[in-house]
Short mmCIF file of C-alpha atoms and ligand atoms in Angstrom, two decimals:
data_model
loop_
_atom_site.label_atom_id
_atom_site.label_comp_id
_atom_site.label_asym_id
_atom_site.label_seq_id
_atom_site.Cartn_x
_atom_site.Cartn_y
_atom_site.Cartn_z
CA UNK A 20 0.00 0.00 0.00
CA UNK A 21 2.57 2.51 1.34
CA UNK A 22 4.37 1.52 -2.22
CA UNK A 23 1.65 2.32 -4.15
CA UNK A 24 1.53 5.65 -2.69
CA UNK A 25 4.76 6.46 -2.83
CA UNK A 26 4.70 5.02 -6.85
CA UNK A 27 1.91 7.22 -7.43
CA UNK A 28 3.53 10.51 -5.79
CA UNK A 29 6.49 9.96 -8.03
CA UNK A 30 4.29 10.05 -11.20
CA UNK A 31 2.80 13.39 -10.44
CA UNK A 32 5.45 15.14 -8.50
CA UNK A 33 6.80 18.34 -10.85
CA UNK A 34 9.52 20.61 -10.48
CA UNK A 35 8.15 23.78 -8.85
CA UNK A 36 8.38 26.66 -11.28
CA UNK A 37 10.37 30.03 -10.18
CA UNK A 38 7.99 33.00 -10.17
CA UNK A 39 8.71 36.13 -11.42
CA UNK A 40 6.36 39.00 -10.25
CA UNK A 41 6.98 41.72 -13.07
CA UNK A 42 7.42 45.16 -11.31
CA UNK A 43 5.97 47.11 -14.64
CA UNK A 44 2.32 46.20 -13.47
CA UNK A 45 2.87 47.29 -9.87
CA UNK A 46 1.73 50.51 -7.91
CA UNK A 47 5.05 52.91 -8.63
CA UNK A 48 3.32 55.19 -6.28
CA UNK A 49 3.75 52.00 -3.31
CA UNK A 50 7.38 50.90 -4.59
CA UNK A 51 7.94 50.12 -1.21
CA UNK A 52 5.55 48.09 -0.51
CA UNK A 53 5.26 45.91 -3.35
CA UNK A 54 8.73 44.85 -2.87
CA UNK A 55 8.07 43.84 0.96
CA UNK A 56 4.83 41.98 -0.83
CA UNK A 57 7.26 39.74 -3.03
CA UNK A 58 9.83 39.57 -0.26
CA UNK A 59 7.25 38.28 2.17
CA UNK A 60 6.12 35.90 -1.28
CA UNK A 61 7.19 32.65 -1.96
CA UNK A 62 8.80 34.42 -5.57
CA UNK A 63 12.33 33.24 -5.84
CA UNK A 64 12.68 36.45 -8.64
CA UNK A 65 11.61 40.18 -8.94
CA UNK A 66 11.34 40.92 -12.75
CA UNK A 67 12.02 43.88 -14.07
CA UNK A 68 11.35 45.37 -17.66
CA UNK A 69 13.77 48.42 -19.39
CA UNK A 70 12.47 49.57 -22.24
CA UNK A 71 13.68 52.41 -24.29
CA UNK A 72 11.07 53.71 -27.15
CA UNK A 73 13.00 52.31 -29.62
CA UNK A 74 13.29 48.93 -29.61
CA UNK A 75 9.45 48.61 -28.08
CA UNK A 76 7.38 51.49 -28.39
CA UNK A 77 7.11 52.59 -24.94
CA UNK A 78 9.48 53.73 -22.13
CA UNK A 79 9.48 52.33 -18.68
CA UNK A 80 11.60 52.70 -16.31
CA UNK A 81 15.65 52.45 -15.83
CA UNK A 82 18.36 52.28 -13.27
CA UNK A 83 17.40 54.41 -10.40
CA UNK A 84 14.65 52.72 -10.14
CA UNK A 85 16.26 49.31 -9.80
CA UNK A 86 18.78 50.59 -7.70
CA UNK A 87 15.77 51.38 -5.01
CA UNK A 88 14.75 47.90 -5.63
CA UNK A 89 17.59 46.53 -4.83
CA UNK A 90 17.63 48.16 -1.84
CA UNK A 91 14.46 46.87 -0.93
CA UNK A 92 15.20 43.21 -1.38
CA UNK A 93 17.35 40.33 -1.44
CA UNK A 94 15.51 38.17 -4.12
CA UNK A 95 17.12 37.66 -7.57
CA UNK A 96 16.58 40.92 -9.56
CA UNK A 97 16.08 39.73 -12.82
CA UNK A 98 16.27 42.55 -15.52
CA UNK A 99 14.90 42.41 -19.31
CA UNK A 100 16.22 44.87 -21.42
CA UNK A 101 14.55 45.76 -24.25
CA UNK A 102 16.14 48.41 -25.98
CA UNK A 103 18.97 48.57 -28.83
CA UNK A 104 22.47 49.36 -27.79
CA UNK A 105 22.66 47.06 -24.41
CA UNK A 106 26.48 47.03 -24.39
CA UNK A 107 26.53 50.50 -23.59
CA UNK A 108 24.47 49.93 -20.21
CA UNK A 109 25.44 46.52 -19.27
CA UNK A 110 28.02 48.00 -16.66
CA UNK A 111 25.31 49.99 -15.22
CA UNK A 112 22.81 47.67 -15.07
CA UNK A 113 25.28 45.35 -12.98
CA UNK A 114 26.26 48.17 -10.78
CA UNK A 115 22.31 49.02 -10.05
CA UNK A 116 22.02 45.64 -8.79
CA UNK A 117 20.74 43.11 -11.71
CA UNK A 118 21.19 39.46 -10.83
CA UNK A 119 19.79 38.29 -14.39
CA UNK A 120 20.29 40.39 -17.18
CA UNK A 121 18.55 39.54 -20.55
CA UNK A 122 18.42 41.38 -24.20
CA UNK A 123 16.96 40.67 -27.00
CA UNK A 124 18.09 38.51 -30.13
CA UNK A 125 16.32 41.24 -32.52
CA UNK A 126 18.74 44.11 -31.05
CA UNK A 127 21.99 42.34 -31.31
CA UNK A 128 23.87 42.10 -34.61
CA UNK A 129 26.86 40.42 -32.08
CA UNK A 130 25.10 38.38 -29.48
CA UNK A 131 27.83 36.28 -28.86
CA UNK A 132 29.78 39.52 -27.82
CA UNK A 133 26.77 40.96 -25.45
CA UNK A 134 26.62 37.61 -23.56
CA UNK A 135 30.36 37.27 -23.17
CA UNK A 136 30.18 40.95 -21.62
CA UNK A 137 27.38 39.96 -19.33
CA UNK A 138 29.08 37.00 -18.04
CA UNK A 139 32.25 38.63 -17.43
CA UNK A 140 30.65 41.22 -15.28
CA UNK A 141 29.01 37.85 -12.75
CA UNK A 142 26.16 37.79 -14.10
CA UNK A 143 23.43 35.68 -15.94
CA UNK A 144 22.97 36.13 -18.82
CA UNK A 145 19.37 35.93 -20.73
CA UNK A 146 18.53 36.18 -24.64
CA UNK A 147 15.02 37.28 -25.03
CA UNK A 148 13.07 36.37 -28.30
CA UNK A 149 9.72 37.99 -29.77
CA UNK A 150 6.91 35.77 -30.46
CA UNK A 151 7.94 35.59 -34.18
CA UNK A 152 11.81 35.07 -33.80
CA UNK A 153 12.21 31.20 -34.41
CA UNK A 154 13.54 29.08 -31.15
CA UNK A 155 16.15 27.22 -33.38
CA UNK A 156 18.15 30.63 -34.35
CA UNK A 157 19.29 30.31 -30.38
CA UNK A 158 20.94 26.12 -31.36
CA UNK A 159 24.22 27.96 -31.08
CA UNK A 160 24.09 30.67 -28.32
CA UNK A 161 22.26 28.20 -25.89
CA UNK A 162 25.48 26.66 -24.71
CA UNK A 163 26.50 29.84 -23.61
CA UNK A 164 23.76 31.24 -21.80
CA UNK A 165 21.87 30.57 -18.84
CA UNK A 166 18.23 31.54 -19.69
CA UNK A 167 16.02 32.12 -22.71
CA UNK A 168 13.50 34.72 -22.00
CA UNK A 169 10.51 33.49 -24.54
CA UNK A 170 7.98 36.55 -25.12
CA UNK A 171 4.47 35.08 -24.91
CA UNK A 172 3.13 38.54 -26.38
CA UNK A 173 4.79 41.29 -28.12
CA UNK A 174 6.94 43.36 -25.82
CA UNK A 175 6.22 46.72 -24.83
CA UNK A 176 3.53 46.22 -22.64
CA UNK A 177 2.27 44.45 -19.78
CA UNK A 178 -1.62 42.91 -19.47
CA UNK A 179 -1.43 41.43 -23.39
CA UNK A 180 -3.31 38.40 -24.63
CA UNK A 181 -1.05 34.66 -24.50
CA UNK A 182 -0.23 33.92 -27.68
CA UNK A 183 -1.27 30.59 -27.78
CA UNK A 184 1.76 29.39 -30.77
CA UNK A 185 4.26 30.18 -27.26
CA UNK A 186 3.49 26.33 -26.45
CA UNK A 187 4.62 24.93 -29.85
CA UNK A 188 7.81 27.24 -29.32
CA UNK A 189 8.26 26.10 -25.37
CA UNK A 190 8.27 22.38 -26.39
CA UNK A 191 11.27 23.21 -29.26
CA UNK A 192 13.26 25.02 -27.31
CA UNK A 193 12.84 22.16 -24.22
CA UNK A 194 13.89 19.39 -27.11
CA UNK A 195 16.87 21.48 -28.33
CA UNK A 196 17.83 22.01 -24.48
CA UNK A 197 17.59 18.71 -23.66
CA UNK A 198 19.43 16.79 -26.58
CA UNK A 199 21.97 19.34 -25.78
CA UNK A 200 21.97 18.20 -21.95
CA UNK A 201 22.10 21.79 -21.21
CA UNK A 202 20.60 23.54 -18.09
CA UNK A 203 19.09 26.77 -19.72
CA UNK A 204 15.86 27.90 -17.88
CA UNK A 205 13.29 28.81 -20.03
CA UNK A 206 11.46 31.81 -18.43
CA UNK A 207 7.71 32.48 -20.27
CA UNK A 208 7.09 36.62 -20.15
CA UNK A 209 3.56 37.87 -21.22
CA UNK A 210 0.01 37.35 -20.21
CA UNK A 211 0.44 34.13 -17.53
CA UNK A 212 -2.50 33.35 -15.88
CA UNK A 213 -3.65 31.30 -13.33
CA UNK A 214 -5.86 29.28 -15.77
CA UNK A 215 -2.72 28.79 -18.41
CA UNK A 216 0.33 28.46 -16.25
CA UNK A 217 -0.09 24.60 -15.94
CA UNK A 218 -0.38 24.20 -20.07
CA UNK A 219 2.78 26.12 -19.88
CA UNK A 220 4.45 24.43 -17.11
CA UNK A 221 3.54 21.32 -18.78
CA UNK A 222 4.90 22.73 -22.23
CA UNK A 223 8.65 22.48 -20.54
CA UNK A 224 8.88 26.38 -19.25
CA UNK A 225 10.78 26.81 -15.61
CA UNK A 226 10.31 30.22 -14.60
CA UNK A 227 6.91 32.35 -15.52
CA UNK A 228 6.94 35.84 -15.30
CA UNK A 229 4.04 37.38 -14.11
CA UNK A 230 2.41 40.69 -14.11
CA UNK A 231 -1.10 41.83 -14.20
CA UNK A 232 -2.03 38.19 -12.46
CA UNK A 233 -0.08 38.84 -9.52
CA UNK A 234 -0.49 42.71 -9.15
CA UNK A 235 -3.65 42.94 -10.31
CA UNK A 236 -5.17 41.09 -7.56
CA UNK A 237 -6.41 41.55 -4.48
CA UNK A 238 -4.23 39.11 -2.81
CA UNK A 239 -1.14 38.98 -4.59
CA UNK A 240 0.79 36.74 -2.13
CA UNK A 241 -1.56 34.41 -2.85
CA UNK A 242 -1.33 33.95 -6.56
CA UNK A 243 2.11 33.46 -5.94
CA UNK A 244 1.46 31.05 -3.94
CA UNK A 245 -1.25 29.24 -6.38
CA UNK A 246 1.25 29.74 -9.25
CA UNK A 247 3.76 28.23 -7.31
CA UNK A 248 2.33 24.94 -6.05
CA UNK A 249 0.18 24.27 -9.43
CA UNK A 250 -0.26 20.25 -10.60
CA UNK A 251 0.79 19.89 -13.77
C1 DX5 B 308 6.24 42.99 -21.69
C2 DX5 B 308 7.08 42.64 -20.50
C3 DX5 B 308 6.45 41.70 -19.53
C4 DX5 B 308 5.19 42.22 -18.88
C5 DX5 B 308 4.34 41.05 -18.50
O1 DX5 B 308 7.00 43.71 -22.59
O2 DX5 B 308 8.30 42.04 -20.91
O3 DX5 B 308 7.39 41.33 -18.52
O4 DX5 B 308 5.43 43.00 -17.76
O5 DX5 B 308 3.15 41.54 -18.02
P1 DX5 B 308 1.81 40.67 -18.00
O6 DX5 B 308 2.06 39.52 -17.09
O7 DX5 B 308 0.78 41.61 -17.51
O8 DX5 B 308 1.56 40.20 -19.41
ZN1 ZN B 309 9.67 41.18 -19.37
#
């Protein structure tokens, strides 16, 4: 009997995916605040999106903002930069306090170079890729990198629509990772919800970034918390 339990608890146990509350749907005005919500969370990551008006068309926020985060908390500050140029802020992104730092395939005629730079200031380094950038023009960067940032809607904006072909493109990039026997995260960015995070989970994705779900509610912590512990 006690077997049979245990046989059946294997079957259905699941890695537990990292969450990554994204800071561009929270309450600027309560900076504070939010922060101590996600420290007090069971998020492993605090993401957090730099955009420029020119590679996206919008602007967010940049480094004195993350620098105030960073004060605020000791969880891994994860930071997605989408704008062109990143080599000439990579420096300052490290010295505001990024943990994770990704860009974006579509801004970088020499990825290899960005990622090299990334890594040789300690840090992780990400490649983020728009919803219509294939998965298999990573094959060659993925030994190098630690995380693939897949865009699940078009960047520039938070609260966006799934785009439901992100599930075809998680199972690829899974495949290519594992008949590489690499340990690249893949990390899903755009309108998670608590009613498609399991498909995606499911799909092969390891961290889900999540905005509007978690901020948007009235009791954040707990999303989290549901996103965290979902069967899948
Ligand atoms: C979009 C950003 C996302 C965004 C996600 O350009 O990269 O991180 O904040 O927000 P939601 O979860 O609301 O789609
Ligand atoms: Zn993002």
């Amino acid at each position: 009997m006690y077997l049979a339990v245990k046989f059946i608890l294997l079957l259905t146990t699941t890695a537990m995916p990292i969450i990554a509350p994204s800071f561009l749907a929270c309450d600027f005005l309560k900076l504070g605040q939010e922060c101590q919500m996600v420290n007090e969370s069971e998020a492993e990551w605090l993401h957090l999106d730099v955009m420029d008006g020119r590679f996206v068309p919008n602007i967010s926020f940049g480094i004195p903002v993350i620098q105030q985060i960073r004060k605020a908390t000791r969880k891994i500050c994860d930071v997605h930069l989408m704008i062109v140029e990143p080599e000439k802020y990579t420096e300052a992104f490290k010295k505001a306090g990024a943990d994770v730092l990704s860009v974006h395939i579509e801004a970088c005629p020499h990825l290899h170079r960005n990622i090299q730079q990334i890594k040789s200031l300690d840090m992780k380094a990400g490649v983020a890729v728009n919803p219509h950038t294939p998965v298999e023009l990573l094959k060659d960067i993925l030994p190098d990198i630690d995380i693939v940032n897949l865009m699940s809607v078009n960047p520039g904006f938070g609260g966006q629509q799934f785009i439901a072909h992100t599930l075809h493109k998680i199972r690829e990039l899974r495949k290519m990772i594992d008949e590489q026997g690499l340990s690249v995260k893949i990390e899903i960015d755009g309108g998670v919800t608590l009613e498609n995070a399991s498909s995606i989970l499911k799909a092969g994705a390891d961290i889900l970034v999540v905005g509007s779900t978690v901020f948007g509610s009235d009791d954040p912590k707990a999303v989290i918390s549901q996103l965290k512990h979902l069967a899948y």
